[in-house]
């Protein structure tokens, strides 16, 4: 039975192995944030690291200075896996050892500044919710204090969905990429959050903007690479490992800027990278007659074609930590507003949108045509003549008598209607007159004759 001199739990050791299998190198505090944020302090994770070192699975060969709570640099031990630990972590992650990469020993010796920034970025994406842990039994009569756990924004994906230092071969293979290939800082697969794949590049402000833009050029070279499938058909190499989002274009790339250089300097850098990489992310404006450049800023109705383009979104690590990946913190190259990740990744003004507008316009035209036809039928019906039942004169509802009378379909002409009304009026007068009046005597005399 293995001796664990630092009394760590099996769960803590397994989670530390899992985390180091993904990020390769980290401080104890980073590991705590990734997998055990609900612990009272970092000692729980530190003891797990030490027990794993006792078992020959981890080692600490480097140190790094990081800002402490007071804002002053504090030296931290860096933890990484040994070769045996890499195999143990592969088992925890259920991945082949050949896909695990290296032990990051040399990076740890050098301080692993970039690797630690990648670990911070993954933690900010993850936002692992703190869960209360069982208090450690102590020889005291005082009950343990109730701790208030911090509240974190909603995170994205699971730790098992992350990989770091992933080879993207423009030639060669994933395990033996050719010269000129790229290694993505991190790759996230989170279909449960509608993110089939997201490539993440962490920028420490150590390279010129043009160099970062060239990484996007190499991403597109990788995405363009075709291989034969089992039926001998050309298929994108990237799609043999990751699913298509269905949004159009290539998989998205997220740029996370980590250095605090001020808002203005940060935006200048983002815009410089945007302009230097425009050919990689900008779509083409198409209409039903072909490709059109906007004239005086006016675009004929059409759609953006995102074929052969990379959706590029950018943010700063501080925003990612504070608001989480679902907050309105992402700026997609080519847009003006900050958006949540899903909105930023969704293509807008696409061909489907254009077709929907065309269908709406077609429906409106048909409705207008139907209304016009109905009005035309009513006008024709109003002018169409018929024979007056009394005199046989042609009559139409468009006719009008001097008294404002308009014939209804099949009714009398105005002249006959006028005569009918006069006759009715005379009859009402006669019926209302006295029986011994002049008219009555005249009718009786006429009857005697």
GROMACS .gro file of C-alpha atoms in nm:
model
  449
    1UNK     CA    1   0.000   0.000   0.000
    2UNK     CA    2   0.138   0.343  -0.098
    3UNK     CA    3   0.225   0.572   0.191
    4UNK     CA    4   0.089   0.926   0.166
    5UNK     CA    5   0.298   1.122   0.418
    6UNK     CA    6   0.109   1.450   0.366
    7UNK     CA    7  -0.235   1.294   0.430
    8UNK     CA    8  -0.389   1.411   0.103
    9UNK     CA    9  -0.716   1.256  -0.012
   10UNK     CA   10  -0.744   1.032  -0.316
   11UNK     CA   11  -0.987   1.280  -0.471
   12UNK     CA   12  -0.745   1.571  -0.433
   13UNK     CA   13  -0.459   1.369  -0.587
   14UNK     CA   14  -0.676   1.258  -0.881
   15UNK     CA   15  -0.790   1.614  -0.950
   16UNK     CA   16  -0.435   1.748  -0.937
   17UNK     CA   17  -0.323   1.480  -1.184
   18UNK     CA   18  -0.617   1.569  -1.408
   19UNK     CA   19  -0.534   1.941  -1.401
   20UNK     CA   20  -0.161   1.893  -1.463
   21UNK     CA   21  -0.241   1.653  -1.746
   22UNK     CA   22  -0.421   1.944  -1.917
   23UNK     CA   23  -0.214   2.253  -1.830
   24UNK     CA   24   0.125   2.073  -1.786
   25UNK     CA   25   0.266   2.326  -1.536
   26UNK     CA   26   0.100   2.537  -1.264
   27UNK     CA   27   0.133   2.679  -0.917
   28UNK     CA   28  -0.054   2.520  -0.629
   29UNK     CA   29  -0.292   2.818  -0.619
   30UNK     CA   30  -0.371   2.778  -0.990
   31UNK     CA   31  -0.441   2.408  -0.937
   32UNK     CA   32  -0.666   2.497  -0.647
   33UNK     CA   33  -0.865   2.741  -0.863
   34UNK     CA   34  -0.895   2.485  -1.142
   35UNK     CA   35  -1.017   2.184  -0.947
   36UNK     CA   36  -1.064   2.261  -0.574
   37UNK     CA   37  -1.171   2.626  -0.541
   38UNK     CA   38  -1.391   2.547  -0.242
   39UNK     CA   39  -1.103   2.454  -0.010
   40UNK     CA   40  -1.024   2.684   0.282
   41UNK     CA   41  -0.667   2.742   0.168
   42UNK     CA   42  -0.407   2.622  -0.080
   43UNK     CA   43  -0.248   2.374   0.161
   44UNK     CA   44  -0.491   2.099   0.059
   45UNK     CA   45  -0.364   2.115  -0.300
   46UNK     CA   46  -0.004   2.162  -0.195
   47UNK     CA   47  -0.020   1.844   0.017
   48UNK     CA   48  -0.165   1.652  -0.279
   49UNK     CA   49   0.124   1.773  -0.498
   50UNK     CA   50   0.376   1.665  -0.236
   51UNK     CA   51   0.220   1.321  -0.198
   52UNK     CA   52   0.225   1.279  -0.575
   53UNK     CA   53   0.589   1.382  -0.574
   54UNK     CA   54   0.654   1.119  -0.305
   55UNK     CA   55   0.499   0.865  -0.545
   56UNK     CA   56   0.722   0.985  -0.833
   57UNK     CA   57   0.435   1.137  -1.034
   58UNK     CA   58   0.501   1.512  -0.995
   59UNK     CA   59   0.803   1.731  -0.938
   60UNK     CA   60   0.879   2.094  -0.861
   61UNK     CA   61   1.186   2.210  -1.051
   62UNK     CA   62   1.113   2.581  -1.095
   63UNK     CA   63   0.970   2.890  -0.931
   64UNK     CA   64   0.781   3.191  -1.061
   65UNK     CA   65   0.709   3.536  -0.922
   66UNK     CA   66   0.340   3.629  -0.927
   67UNK     CA   67   0.155   3.918  -0.775
   68UNK     CA   68   0.016   3.842  -0.431
   69UNK     CA   69  -0.294   3.990  -0.261
   70UNK     CA   70  -0.092   4.294  -0.155
   71UNK     CA   71   0.011   4.363  -0.514
   72UNK     CA   72   0.373   4.269  -0.452
   73UNK     CA   73   0.551   3.980  -0.629
   74UNK     CA   74   0.549   3.649  -0.441
   75UNK     CA   75   0.760   3.349  -0.536
   76UNK     CA   76   0.565   3.028  -0.603
   77UNK     CA   77   0.678   2.672  -0.663
   78UNK     CA   78   0.587   2.537  -1.005
   79UNK     CA   79   0.450   2.185  -1.032
   80UNK     CA   80   0.470   1.962  -1.338
   81UNK     CA   81   0.438   1.592  -1.416
   82UNK     CA   82   0.710   1.334  -1.447
   83UNK     CA   83   0.703   1.078  -1.726
   84UNK     CA   84   0.525   0.836  -1.493
   85UNK     CA   85   0.289   1.116  -1.389
   86UNK     CA   86   0.212   1.189  -1.754
   87UNK     CA   87   0.099   0.827  -1.799
   88UNK     CA   88  -0.110   0.849  -1.480
   89UNK     CA   89  -0.271   1.173  -1.601
   90UNK     CA   90  -0.346   1.013  -1.940
   91UNK     CA   91  -0.543   0.750  -1.751
   92UNK     CA   92  -0.736   1.019  -1.561
   93UNK     CA   93  -0.814   1.200  -1.888
   94UNK     CA   94  -0.882   0.877  -2.080
   95UNK     CA   95  -0.639   0.979  -2.355
   96UNK     CA   96  -0.354   0.793  -2.523
   97UNK     CA   97  -0.016   0.880  -2.372
   98UNK     CA   98   0.114   0.975  -2.718
   99UNK     CA   99  -0.139   1.258  -2.727
  100UNK     CA  100  -0.040   1.399  -2.389
  101UNK     CA  101   0.259   1.602  -2.503
  102UNK     CA  102   0.564   1.656  -2.282
  103UNK     CA  103   0.620   1.690  -1.909
  104UNK     CA  104   0.694   2.067  -1.930
  105UNK     CA  105   1.005   2.013  -1.716
  106UNK     CA  106   1.221   2.257  -1.912
  107UNK     CA  107   0.944   2.517  -1.919
  108UNK     CA  108   0.909   2.489  -1.540
  109UNK     CA  109   1.283   2.541  -1.496
  110UNK     CA  110   1.261   2.862  -1.700
  111UNK     CA  111   0.967   3.000  -1.500
  112UNK     CA  112   0.696   2.899  -1.752
  113UNK     CA  113   0.558   3.254  -1.784
  114UNK     CA  114   0.355   3.180  -2.097
  115UNK     CA  115   0.234   2.842  -1.970
  116UNK     CA  116   0.112   3.003  -1.648
  117UNK     CA  117  -0.078   3.265  -1.850
  118UNK     CA  118  -0.243   2.984  -2.047
  119UNK     CA  119  -0.339   2.816  -1.717
  120UNK     CA  120  -0.489   3.144  -1.592
  121UNK     CA  121  -0.686   3.173  -1.917
  122UNK     CA  122  -0.827   2.820  -1.892
  123UNK     CA  123  -0.929   2.890  -1.532
  124UNK     CA  124  -1.104   3.213  -1.639
  125UNK     CA  125  -1.293   3.019  -1.907
  126UNK     CA  126  -1.378   2.739  -1.669
  127UNK     CA  127  -1.491   2.949  -1.370
  128UNK     CA  128  -1.504   2.628  -1.168
  129UNK     CA  129  -1.775   2.687  -0.903
  130UNK     CA  130  -1.646   2.668  -0.543
  131UNK     CA  131  -1.797   2.376  -0.354
  132UNK     CA  132  -1.790   2.353   0.022
  133UNK     CA  133  -1.547   2.091   0.157
  134UNK     CA  134  -1.568   1.895   0.478
  135UNK     CA  135  -1.387   2.081   0.758
  136UNK     CA  136  -1.074   1.917   0.892
  137UNK     CA  137  -1.129   1.771   1.239
  138UNK     CA  138  -0.937   1.968   1.500
  139UNK     CA  139  -0.884   1.927   1.876
  140UNK     CA  140  -1.088   2.223   1.985
  141UNK     CA  141  -1.425   2.287   2.144
  142UNK     CA  142  -1.495   2.580   1.914
  143UNK     CA  143  -1.716   2.498   1.614
  144UNK     CA  144  -1.558   2.571   1.277
  145UNK     CA  145  -1.641   2.911   1.128
  146UNK     CA  146  -1.891   2.916   0.847
  147UNK     CA  147  -1.700   3.023   0.535
  148UNK     CA  148  -1.860   3.239   0.269
  149UNK     CA  149  -1.769   3.091  -0.067
  150UNK     CA  150  -1.694   3.333  -0.351
  151UNK     CA  151  -1.945   3.365  -0.635
  152UNK     CA  152  -1.805   3.316  -0.984
  153UNK     CA  153  -1.971   3.382  -1.323
  154UNK     CA  154  -2.100   3.093  -1.531
  155UNK     CA  155  -1.813   2.908  -1.695
  156UNK     CA  156  -1.768   2.727  -2.022
  157UNK     CA  157  -1.695   2.359  -2.075
  158UNK     CA  158  -1.522   2.105  -1.854
  159UNK     CA  159  -1.154   2.060  -1.776
  160UNK     CA  160  -1.149   1.734  -1.973
  161UNK     CA  161  -1.253   1.932  -2.280
  162UNK     CA  162  -0.926   2.128  -2.281
  163UNK     CA  163  -0.593   2.048  -2.444
  164UNK     CA  164  -0.278   2.259  -2.450
  165UNK     CA  165   0.010   2.291  -2.697
  166UNK     CA  166  -0.189   2.117  -2.972
  167UNK     CA  167  -0.001   2.066  -3.300
  168UNK     CA  168  -0.174   2.198  -3.613
  169UNK     CA  169   0.029   2.056  -3.903
  170UNK     CA  170   0.031   2.240  -4.235
  171UNK     CA  171   0.224   1.932  -4.351
  172UNK     CA  172   0.325   1.610  -4.179
  173UNK     CA  173   0.109   1.459  -3.907
  174UNK     CA  174  -0.034   1.566  -3.574
  175UNK     CA  175   0.234   1.368  -3.392
  176UNK     CA  176   0.513   1.475  -3.631
  177UNK     CA  177   0.418   1.819  -3.774
  178UNK     CA  178   0.635   1.965  -4.050
  179UNK     CA  179   0.828   2.288  -4.025
  180UNK     CA  180   0.605   2.593  -4.042
  181UNK     CA  181   0.326   2.425  -3.847
  182UNK     CA  182   0.166   2.592  -3.548
  183UNK     CA  183   0.098   2.481  -3.191
  184UNK     CA  184  -0.223   2.621  -3.052
  185UNK     CA  185  -0.188   2.744  -2.693
  186UNK     CA  186  -0.513   2.572  -2.598
  187UNK     CA  187  -0.810   2.403  -2.764
  188UNK     CA  188  -1.155   2.377  -2.606
  189UNK     CA  189  -1.423   2.129  -2.705
  190UNK     CA  190  -1.755   2.207  -2.534
  191UNK     CA  191  -2.047   2.090  -2.749
  192UNK     CA  192  -2.272   2.106  -2.442
  193UNK     CA  193  -2.224   2.486  -2.458
  194UNK     CA  194  -2.263   2.504  -2.838
  195UNK     CA  195  -1.886   2.528  -2.887
  196UNK     CA  196  -1.776   2.224  -3.094
  197UNK     CA  197  -1.418   2.359  -3.098
  198UNK     CA  198  -1.248   2.686  -3.002
  199UNK     CA  199  -0.879   2.755  -3.055
  200UNK     CA  200  -0.728   2.988  -2.795
  201UNK     CA  201  -0.417   3.204  -2.832
  202UNK     CA  202  -0.280   3.376  -2.522
  203UNK     CA  203  -0.093   3.702  -2.585
  204UNK     CA  204   0.156   3.827  -2.323
  205UNK     CA  205   0.247   4.135  -2.526
  206UNK     CA  206   0.593   3.990  -2.591
  207UNK     CA  207   0.566   3.975  -2.972
  208UNK     CA  208   0.490   4.243  -3.233
  209UNK     CA  209   0.131   4.259  -3.355
  210UNK     CA  210   0.242   4.143  -3.701
  211UNK     CA  211   0.384   3.820  -3.554
  212UNK     CA  212   0.052   3.746  -3.381
  213UNK     CA  213  -0.129   3.818  -3.709
  214UNK     CA  214   0.099   3.569  -3.885
  215UNK     CA  215  -0.023   3.301  -3.644
  216UNK     CA  216  -0.372   3.355  -3.787
  217UNK     CA  217  -0.227   3.312  -4.137
  218UNK     CA  218  -0.081   2.977  -4.027
  219UNK     CA  219  -0.412   2.880  -3.870
  220UNK     CA  220  -0.580   2.935  -4.206
  221UNK     CA  221  -0.310   2.732  -4.381
  222UNK     CA  222  -0.387   2.445  -4.144
  223UNK     CA  223  -0.764   2.482  -4.190
  224UNK     CA  224  -0.721   2.479  -4.567
  225UNK     CA  225  -0.532   2.150  -4.567
  226UNK     CA  226  -0.725   1.866  -4.732
  227UNK     CA  227  -0.688   1.489  -4.691
  228UNK     CA  228  -0.867   1.193  -4.845
  229UNK     CA  229  -1.144   1.030  -4.645
  230UNK     CA  230  -1.229   0.659  -4.653
  231UNK     CA  231  -1.418   0.712  -4.980
  232UNK     CA  232  -1.131   0.894  -5.146
  233UNK     CA  233  -1.297   1.234  -5.124
  234UNK     CA  234  -1.118   1.552  -5.018
  235UNK     CA  235  -1.204   1.660  -4.665
  236UNK     CA  236  -1.049   1.922  -4.433
  237UNK     CA  237  -0.788   1.771  -4.203
  238UNK     CA  238  -0.917   1.964  -3.903
  239UNK     CA  239  -1.262   1.807  -3.942
  240UNK     CA  240  -1.115   1.460  -3.883
  241UNK     CA  241  -1.060   1.558  -3.517
  242UNK     CA  242  -1.319   1.827  -3.444
  243UNK     CA  243  -1.682   1.888  -3.538
  244UNK     CA  244  -1.804   2.172  -3.757
  245UNK     CA  245  -2.003   2.441  -3.577
  246UNK     CA  246  -2.243   2.474  -3.871
  247UNK     CA  247  -2.205   2.853  -3.857
  248UNK     CA  248  -1.996   2.873  -4.173
  249UNK     CA  249  -1.627   2.938  -4.224
  250UNK     CA  250  -1.344   2.776  -4.031
  251UNK     CA  251  -1.336   2.705  -3.656
  252UNK     CA  252  -1.303   3.020  -3.442
  253UNK     CA  253  -0.988   3.153  -3.276
  254UNK     CA  254  -1.003   3.345  -2.948
  255UNK     CA  255  -0.725   3.591  -2.865
  256UNK     CA  256  -0.685   3.652  -2.490
  257UNK     CA  257  -0.459   3.941  -2.393
  258UNK     CA  258  -0.309   3.903  -2.047
  259UNK     CA  259  -0.075   4.198  -1.986
  260UNK     CA  260  -0.214   4.504  -1.809
  261UNK     CA  261  -0.097   4.786  -2.037
  262UNK     CA  262  -0.403   5.009  -2.010
  263UNK     CA  263  -0.720   5.015  -2.214
  264UNK     CA  264  -0.595   5.243  -2.493
  265UNK     CA  265  -0.271   5.050  -2.554
  266UNK     CA  266  -0.467   4.725  -2.547
  267UNK     CA  267  -0.714   4.846  -2.810
  268UNK     CA  268  -0.432   4.975  -3.029
  269UNK     CA  269  -0.273   4.630  -3.021
  270UNK     CA  270  -0.603   4.455  -3.097
  271UNK     CA  271  -0.670   4.689  -3.391
  272UNK     CA  272  -0.315   4.643  -3.524
  273UNK     CA  273  -0.358   4.265  -3.520
  274UNK     CA  274  -0.701   4.303  -3.680
  275UNK     CA  275  -0.569   4.509  -3.970
  276UNK     CA  276  -0.264   4.288  -4.024
  277UNK     CA  277  -0.481   3.974  -4.041
  278UNK     CA  278  -0.777   4.117  -4.236
  279UNK     CA  279  -0.740   3.865  -4.520
  280UNK     CA  280  -0.794   3.580  -4.270
  281UNK     CA  281  -1.122   3.693  -4.111
  282UNK     CA  282  -1.298   3.931  -4.354
  283UNK     CA  283  -1.570   3.779  -4.570
  284UNK     CA  284  -1.682   3.880  -4.921
  285UNK     CA  285  -2.000   4.077  -4.987
  286UNK     CA  286  -2.203   3.888  -5.250
  287UNK     CA  287  -2.527   3.961  -5.430
  288UNK     CA  288  -2.736   3.754  -5.665
  289UNK     CA  289  -2.524   3.892  -5.950
  290UNK     CA  290  -2.184   3.825  -5.792
  291UNK     CA  291  -1.925   3.992  -5.572
  292UNK     CA  292  -1.968   4.364  -5.505
  293UNK     CA  293  -1.751   4.613  -5.325
  294UNK     CA  294  -1.952   4.869  -5.124
  295UNK     CA  295  -1.980   5.203  -5.307
  296UNK     CA  296  -1.965   5.514  -5.085
  297UNK     CA  297  -2.032   5.290  -4.788
  298UNK     CA  298  -2.358   5.165  -4.943
  299UNK     CA  299  -2.395   4.792  -4.997
  300UNK     CA  300  -2.648   4.651  -5.245
  301UNK     CA  301  -2.867   4.395  -5.075
  302UNK     CA  302  -2.678   4.069  -5.045
  303UNK     CA  303  -2.489   3.865  -4.787
  304UNK     CA  304  -2.145   3.806  -4.638
  305UNK     CA  305  -1.973   3.491  -4.762
  306UNK     CA  306  -1.752   3.354  -4.481
  307UNK     CA  307  -1.600   3.071  -4.684
  308UNK     CA  308  -1.224   3.049  -4.622
  309UNK     CA  309  -1.242   3.287  -4.325
  310UNK     CA  310  -1.164   3.247  -3.953
  311UNK     CA  311  -1.397   3.403  -3.694
  312UNK     CA  312  -1.152   3.589  -3.465
  313UNK     CA  313  -1.271   3.714  -3.124
  314UNK     CA  314  -1.062   3.903  -2.870
  315UNK     CA  315  -1.081   3.993  -2.502
  316UNK     CA  316  -0.863   4.068  -2.201
  317UNK     CA  317  -0.796   3.820  -1.921
  318UNK     CA  318  -0.924   4.063  -1.655
  319UNK     CA  319  -1.261   4.086  -1.831
  320UNK     CA  320  -1.273   3.709  -1.875
  321UNK     CA  321  -1.210   3.660  -1.503
  322UNK     CA  322  -1.460   3.921  -1.389
  323UNK     CA  323  -1.753   3.849  -1.622
  324UNK     CA  324  -1.685   3.497  -1.747
  325UNK     CA  325  -1.690   3.377  -2.109
  326UNK     CA  326  -2.064   3.440  -2.144
  327UNK     CA  327  -2.036   3.809  -2.057
  328UNK     CA  328  -2.034   4.086  -2.322
  329UNK     CA  329  -1.653   4.091  -2.331
  330UNK     CA  330  -1.572   3.968  -2.683
  331UNK     CA  331  -1.485   4.186  -2.979
  332UNK     CA  332  -1.516   4.005  -3.308
  333UNK     CA  333  -1.289   4.143  -3.575
  334UNK     CA  334  -1.505   4.333  -3.823
  335UNK     CA  335  -1.771   4.439  -3.571
  336UNK     CA  336  -1.811   4.742  -3.347
  337UNK     CA  337  -1.984   4.608  -3.033
  338UNK     CA  338  -1.870   4.388  -2.745
  339UNK     CA  339  -2.077   4.069  -2.733
  340UNK     CA  340  -2.120   3.741  -2.541
  341UNK     CA  341  -1.920   3.457  -2.692
  342UNK     CA  342  -2.208   3.279  -2.869
  343UNK     CA  343  -2.326   3.605  -3.031
  344UNK     CA  344  -1.972   3.696  -3.132
  345UNK     CA  345  -1.916   3.356  -3.295
  346UNK     CA  346  -2.246   3.362  -3.486
  347UNK     CA  347  -2.215   3.492  -3.841
  348UNK     CA  348  -2.456   3.769  -3.931
  349UNK     CA  349  -2.600   3.894  -4.261
  350UNK     CA  350  -2.545   3.553  -4.416
  351UNK     CA  351  -2.696   3.409  -4.732
  352UNK     CA  352  -2.967   3.247  -4.521
  353UNK     CA  353  -3.053   3.593  -4.382
  354UNK     CA  354  -3.061   3.731  -4.738
  355UNK     CA  355  -3.289   3.449  -4.852
  356UNK     CA  356  -3.517   3.511  -4.555
  357UNK     CA  357  -3.538   3.879  -4.652
  358UNK     CA  358  -3.608   3.782  -5.013
  359UNK     CA  359  -3.883   3.546  -4.898
  360UNK     CA  360  -4.034   3.822  -4.683
  361UNK     CA  361  -4.024   4.064  -4.974
  362UNK     CA  362  -4.176   3.800  -5.202
  363UNK     CA  363  -4.458   3.744  -4.954
  364UNK     CA  364  -4.521   4.116  -4.925
  365UNK     CA  365  -4.529   4.152  -5.304
  366UNK     CA  366  -4.778   3.865  -5.335
  367UNK     CA  367  -4.998   4.015  -5.064
  368UNK     CA  368  -4.987   4.356  -5.233
  369UNK     CA  369  -5.069   4.196  -5.569
  370UNK     CA  370  -5.361   4.003  -5.417
  371UNK     CA  371  -5.497   4.321  -5.257
  372UNK     CA  372  -5.463   4.510  -5.584
  373UNK     CA  373  -5.644   4.231  -5.772
  374UNK     CA  374  -5.926   4.235  -5.519
  375UNK     CA  375  -5.962   4.612  -5.547
  376UNK     CA  376  -5.961   4.583  -5.926
  377UNK     CA  377  -6.239   4.322  -5.912
  378UNK     CA  378  -6.441   4.549  -5.686
  379UNK     CA  379  -6.397   4.841  -5.925
  380UNK     CA  380  -6.497   4.625  -6.221
  381UNK     CA  381  -6.797   4.492  -6.032
  382UNK     CA  382  -6.898   4.846  -5.942
  383UNK     CA  383  -6.890   4.954  -6.309
  384UNK     CA  384  -7.040   4.636  -6.460
  385UNK     CA  385  -7.398   4.704  -6.599
  386UNK     CA  386  -7.714   4.500  -6.562
  387UNK     CA  387  -8.069   4.553  -6.694
  388UNK     CA  388  -8.311   4.748  -6.477
  389UNK     CA  389  -8.594   4.508  -6.379
  390UNK     CA  390  -8.847   4.781  -6.450
  391UNK     CA  391  -8.744   4.954  -6.775
  392UNK     CA  392  -8.459   4.737  -6.903
  393UNK     CA  393  -8.203   5.022  -6.897
  394UNK     CA  394  -7.837   4.923  -6.839
  395UNK     CA  395  -7.750   4.993  -6.474
  396UNK     CA  396  -7.419   4.993  -6.273
  397UNK     CA  397  -7.338   5.056  -5.907
  398UNK     CA  398  -7.127   5.351  -6.028
  399UNK     CA  399  -7.448   5.533  -6.128
  400UNK     CA  400  -7.601   5.784  -5.889
  401UNK     CA  401  -7.935   5.964  -5.887
  402UNK     CA  402  -7.994   6.329  -5.804
  403UNK     CA  403  -8.105   6.230  -5.454
  404UNK     CA  404  -7.778   6.037  -5.387
  405UNK     CA  405  -7.928   5.696  -5.464
  406UNK     CA  406  -7.677   5.428  -5.582
  407UNK     CA  407  -7.820   5.106  -5.726
  408UNK     CA  408  -7.720   4.777  -5.565
  409UNK     CA  409  -7.649   4.471  -5.783
  410UNK     CA  410  -7.975   4.382  -5.964
  411UNK     CA  411  -8.155   4.695  -5.837
  412UNK     CA  412  -8.364   4.957  -6.021
  413UNK     CA  413  -8.207   5.236  -6.224
  414UNK     CA  414  -8.221   5.583  -6.059
  415UNK     CA  415  -8.516   5.695  -6.275
  416UNK     CA  416  -8.733   5.392  -6.196
  417UNK     CA  417  -8.631   5.407  -5.828
  418UNK     CA  418  -8.736   5.774  -5.821
  419UNK     CA  419  -9.074   5.687  -5.974
  420UNK     CA  420  -9.118   5.398  -5.727
  421UNK     CA  421  -9.049   5.626  -5.433
  422UNK     CA  422  -9.301   5.889  -5.559
  423UNK     CA  423  -9.567   5.624  -5.602
  424UNK     CA  424  -9.507   5.491  -5.254
  425UNK     CA  425  -9.528   5.843  -5.116
  426UNK     CA  426  -9.864   5.899  -5.288
  427UNK     CA  427 -10.001   5.571  -5.153
  428UNK     CA  428  -9.895   5.656  -4.798
  429UNK     CA  429 -10.064   5.995  -4.831
  430UNK     CA  430 -10.385   5.842  -4.964
  431UNK     CA  431 -10.391   5.577  -4.693
  432UNK     CA  432 -10.346   5.841  -4.425
  433UNK     CA  433 -10.624   6.076  -4.568
  434UNK     CA  434 -10.987   6.098  -4.417
  435UNK     CA  435 -11.249   5.860  -4.558
  436UNK     CA  436 -11.487   6.147  -4.648
  437UNK     CA  437 -11.229   6.370  -4.803
  438UNK     CA  438 -11.225   6.498  -5.158
  439UNK     CA  439 -10.991   6.222  -5.278
  440UNK     CA  440 -11.218   5.957  -5.129
  441UNK     CA  441 -11.527   6.101  -5.296
  442UNK     CA  442 -11.341   6.124  -5.629
  443UNK     CA  443 -11.232   5.759  -5.606
  444UNK     CA  444 -11.589   5.652  -5.518
  445UNK     CA  445 -11.733   5.850  -5.811
  446UNK     CA  446 -11.476   5.696  -6.043
  447UNK     CA  447 -11.567   5.351  -5.917
  448UNK     CA  448 -11.942   5.410  -5.985
  449UNK     CA  449 -11.868   5.494  -6.345
   0.00000   0.00000   0.00000
